[in-house]
Coordinates of C-alpha atoms in Angstrom, one line a residue:
X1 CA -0.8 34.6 1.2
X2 CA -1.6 38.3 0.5
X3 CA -3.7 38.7 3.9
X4 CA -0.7 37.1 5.6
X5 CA 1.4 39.9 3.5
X6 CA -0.6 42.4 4.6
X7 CA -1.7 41.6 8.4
X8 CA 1.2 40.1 9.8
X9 CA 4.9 41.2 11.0
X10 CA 6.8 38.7 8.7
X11 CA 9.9 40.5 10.2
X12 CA 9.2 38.9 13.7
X13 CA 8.6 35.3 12.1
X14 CA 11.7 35.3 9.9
X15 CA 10.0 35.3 6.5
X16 CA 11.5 38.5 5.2
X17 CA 14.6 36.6 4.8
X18 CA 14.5 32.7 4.3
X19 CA 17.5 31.2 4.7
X20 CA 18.6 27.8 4.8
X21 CA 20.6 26.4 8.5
X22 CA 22.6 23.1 6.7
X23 CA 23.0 22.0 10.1
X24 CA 19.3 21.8 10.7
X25 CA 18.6 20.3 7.5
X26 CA 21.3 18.1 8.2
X27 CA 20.1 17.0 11.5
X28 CA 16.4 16.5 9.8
X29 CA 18.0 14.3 7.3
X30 CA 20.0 12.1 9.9
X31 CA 16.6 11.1 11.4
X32 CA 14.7 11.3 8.2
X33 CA 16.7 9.3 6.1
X34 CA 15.7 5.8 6.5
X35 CA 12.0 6.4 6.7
X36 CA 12.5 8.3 2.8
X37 CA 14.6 4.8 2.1
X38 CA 11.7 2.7 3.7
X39 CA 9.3 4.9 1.5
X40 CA 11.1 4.4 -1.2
X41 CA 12.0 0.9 -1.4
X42 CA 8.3 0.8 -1.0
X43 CA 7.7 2.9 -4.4
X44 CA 10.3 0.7 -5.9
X45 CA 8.8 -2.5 -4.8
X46 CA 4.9 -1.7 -6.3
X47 CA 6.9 -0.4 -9.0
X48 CA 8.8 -3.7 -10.0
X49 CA 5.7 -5.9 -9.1
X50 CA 4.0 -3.9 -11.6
X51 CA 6.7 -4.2 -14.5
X52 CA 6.8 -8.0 -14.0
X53 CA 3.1 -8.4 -14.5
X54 CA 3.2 -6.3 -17.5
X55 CA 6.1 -7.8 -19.1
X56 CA 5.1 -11.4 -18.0
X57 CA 1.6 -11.8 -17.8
X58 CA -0.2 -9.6 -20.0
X59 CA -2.0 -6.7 -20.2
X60 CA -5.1 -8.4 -19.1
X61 CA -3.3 -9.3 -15.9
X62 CA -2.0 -6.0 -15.5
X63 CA -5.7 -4.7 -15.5
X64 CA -7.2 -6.6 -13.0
X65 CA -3.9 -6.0 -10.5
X66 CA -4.6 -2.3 -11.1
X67 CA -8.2 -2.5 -10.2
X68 CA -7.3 -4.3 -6.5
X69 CA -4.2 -1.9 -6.5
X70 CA -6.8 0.5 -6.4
X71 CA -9.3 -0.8 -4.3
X72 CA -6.4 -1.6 -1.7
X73 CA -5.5 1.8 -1.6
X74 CA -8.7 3.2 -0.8
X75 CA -10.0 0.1 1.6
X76 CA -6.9 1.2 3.7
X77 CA -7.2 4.5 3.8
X78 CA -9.0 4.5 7.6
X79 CA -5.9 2.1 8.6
X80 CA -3.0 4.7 7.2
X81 CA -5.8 7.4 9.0
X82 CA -5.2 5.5 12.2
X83 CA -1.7 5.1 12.1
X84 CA -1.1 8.5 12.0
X85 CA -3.2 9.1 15.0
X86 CA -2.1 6.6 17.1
X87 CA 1.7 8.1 16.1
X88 CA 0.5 11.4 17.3
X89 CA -0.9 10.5 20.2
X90 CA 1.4 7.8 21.2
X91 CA 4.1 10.5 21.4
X92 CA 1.9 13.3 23.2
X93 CA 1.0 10.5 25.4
X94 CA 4.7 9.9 26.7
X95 CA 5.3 13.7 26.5
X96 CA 2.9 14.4 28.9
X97 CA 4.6 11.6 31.4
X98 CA 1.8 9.1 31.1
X99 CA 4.0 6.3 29.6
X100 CA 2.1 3.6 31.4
X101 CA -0.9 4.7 29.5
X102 CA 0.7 4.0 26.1
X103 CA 0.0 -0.2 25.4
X104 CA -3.4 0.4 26.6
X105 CA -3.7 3.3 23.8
X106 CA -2.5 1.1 21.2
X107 CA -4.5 -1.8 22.1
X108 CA -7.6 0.5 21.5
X109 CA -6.5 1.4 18.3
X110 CA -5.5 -1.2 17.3
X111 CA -8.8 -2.7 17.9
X112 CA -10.7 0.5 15.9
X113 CA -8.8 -0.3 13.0
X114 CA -8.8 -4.0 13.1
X115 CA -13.2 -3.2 13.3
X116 CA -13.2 -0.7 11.5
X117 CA -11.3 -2.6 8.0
X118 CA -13.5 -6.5 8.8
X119 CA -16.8 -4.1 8.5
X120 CA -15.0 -2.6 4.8
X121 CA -14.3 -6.3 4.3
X122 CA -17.6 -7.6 4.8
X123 CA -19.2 -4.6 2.4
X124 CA -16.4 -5.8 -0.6
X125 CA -17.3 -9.5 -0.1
X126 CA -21.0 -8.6 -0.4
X127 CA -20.6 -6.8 -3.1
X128 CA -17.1 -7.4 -5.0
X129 CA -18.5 -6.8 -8.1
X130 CA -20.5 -3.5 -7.2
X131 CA -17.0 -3.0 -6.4
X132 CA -15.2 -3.5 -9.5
X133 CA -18.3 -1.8 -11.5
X134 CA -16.6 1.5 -10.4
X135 CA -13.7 1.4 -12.3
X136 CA -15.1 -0.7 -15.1
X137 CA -18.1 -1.8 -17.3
X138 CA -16.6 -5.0 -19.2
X139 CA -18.1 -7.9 -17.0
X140 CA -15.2 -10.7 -17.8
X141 CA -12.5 -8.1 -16.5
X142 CA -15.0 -7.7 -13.5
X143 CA -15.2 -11.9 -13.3
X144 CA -11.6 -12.2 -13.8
X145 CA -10.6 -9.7 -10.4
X146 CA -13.2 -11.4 -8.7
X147 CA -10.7 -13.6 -6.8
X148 CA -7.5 -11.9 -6.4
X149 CA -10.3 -9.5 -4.5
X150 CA -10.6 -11.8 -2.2
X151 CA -7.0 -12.8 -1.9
X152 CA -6.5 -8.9 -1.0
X153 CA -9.1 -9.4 1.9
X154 CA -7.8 -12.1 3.5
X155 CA -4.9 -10.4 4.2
X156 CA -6.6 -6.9 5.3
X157 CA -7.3 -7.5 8.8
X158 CA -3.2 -8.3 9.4
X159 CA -2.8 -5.0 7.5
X160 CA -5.3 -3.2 10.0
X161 CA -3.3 -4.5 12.6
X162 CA 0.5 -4.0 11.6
X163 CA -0.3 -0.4 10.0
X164 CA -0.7 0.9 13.8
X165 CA 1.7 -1.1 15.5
X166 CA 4.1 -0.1 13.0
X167 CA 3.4 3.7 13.4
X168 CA 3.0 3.4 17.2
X169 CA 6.8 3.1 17.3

């Protein structure tokens, strides 16, 4: 910040004055809004799920739910990292006129990520509880999220899959 101070002509980017333009924010927002609904509907969803297993199945329950939560979120990490792309270049691909191109992109993609999340699955199945070990030493916890571990990688490859058809549109 102070070298951008210093070196650059903030008068010719605008940031002597920042201002707000309510009809730009306004336009953001009409094409924003539902994805920050989606989003949070999503946040609501984990959100409830959670309260339920607290308040109905225990605190045990709710321990091994965090611990796939956990390893969910960081198994699909390379899918949410592909989505993205594919999102990117999906538009730059039917910027630049090549819309003929853009299945063919997806397809690939689609395929990386699909690859890319059975190899994570098949290092978790090795080793689920090499897995679990990181976020806990108590070996009946580790026993007891065992199996909902593999519930949550059964269903993985369809989340490789749907994560970048869903951000290709």
């Amino acid at each position: 910040i102070v070298y951008t101070r210093k070196t650059v002509d903030l008068e010719k980017y605008g940031f002597r004055r920042i201002t707000f333009k309510w009809s730009v924010v306004k336009k953001v927002l009409d094409i924003s809004i539902y994805m920050m609904l989606q989003y949070l509907l999503s946040i609501v969803t984990w959100l409830m799920f959670f309260v339920f297993i607290e308040n109905y199945l225990g605190e045990r329950s709710l321990a091994v739910t965090n611990i796939v939560r956990s390893l969910y979120t960081i198994v699909t990490i390379p899918s949410h990292a592909l989505g993205s792309a594919v999102n990117t270049m999906v538009s730059n691909t039917i910027g630049a006129g090549r819309q003929n191109e853009v299945l063919n992109l997806i397809k690939r993609v689609t395929l990386i990520s699909l690859f890319s999340m059975l190899a994570i699955i098949l290092i978790v199945a090795v080793a689920p509880r090499l897995m679990i070990h990181i976020y806990t030493n108590d070996t009946s916890l580790i026993d007891d999220t065992v199996a909902p571990l593999y519930v949550l990688l059964t269903s993985l490859p369809f989340y490789a899959i749907g994560t970048v058809l869903f951000s290709a549109v």
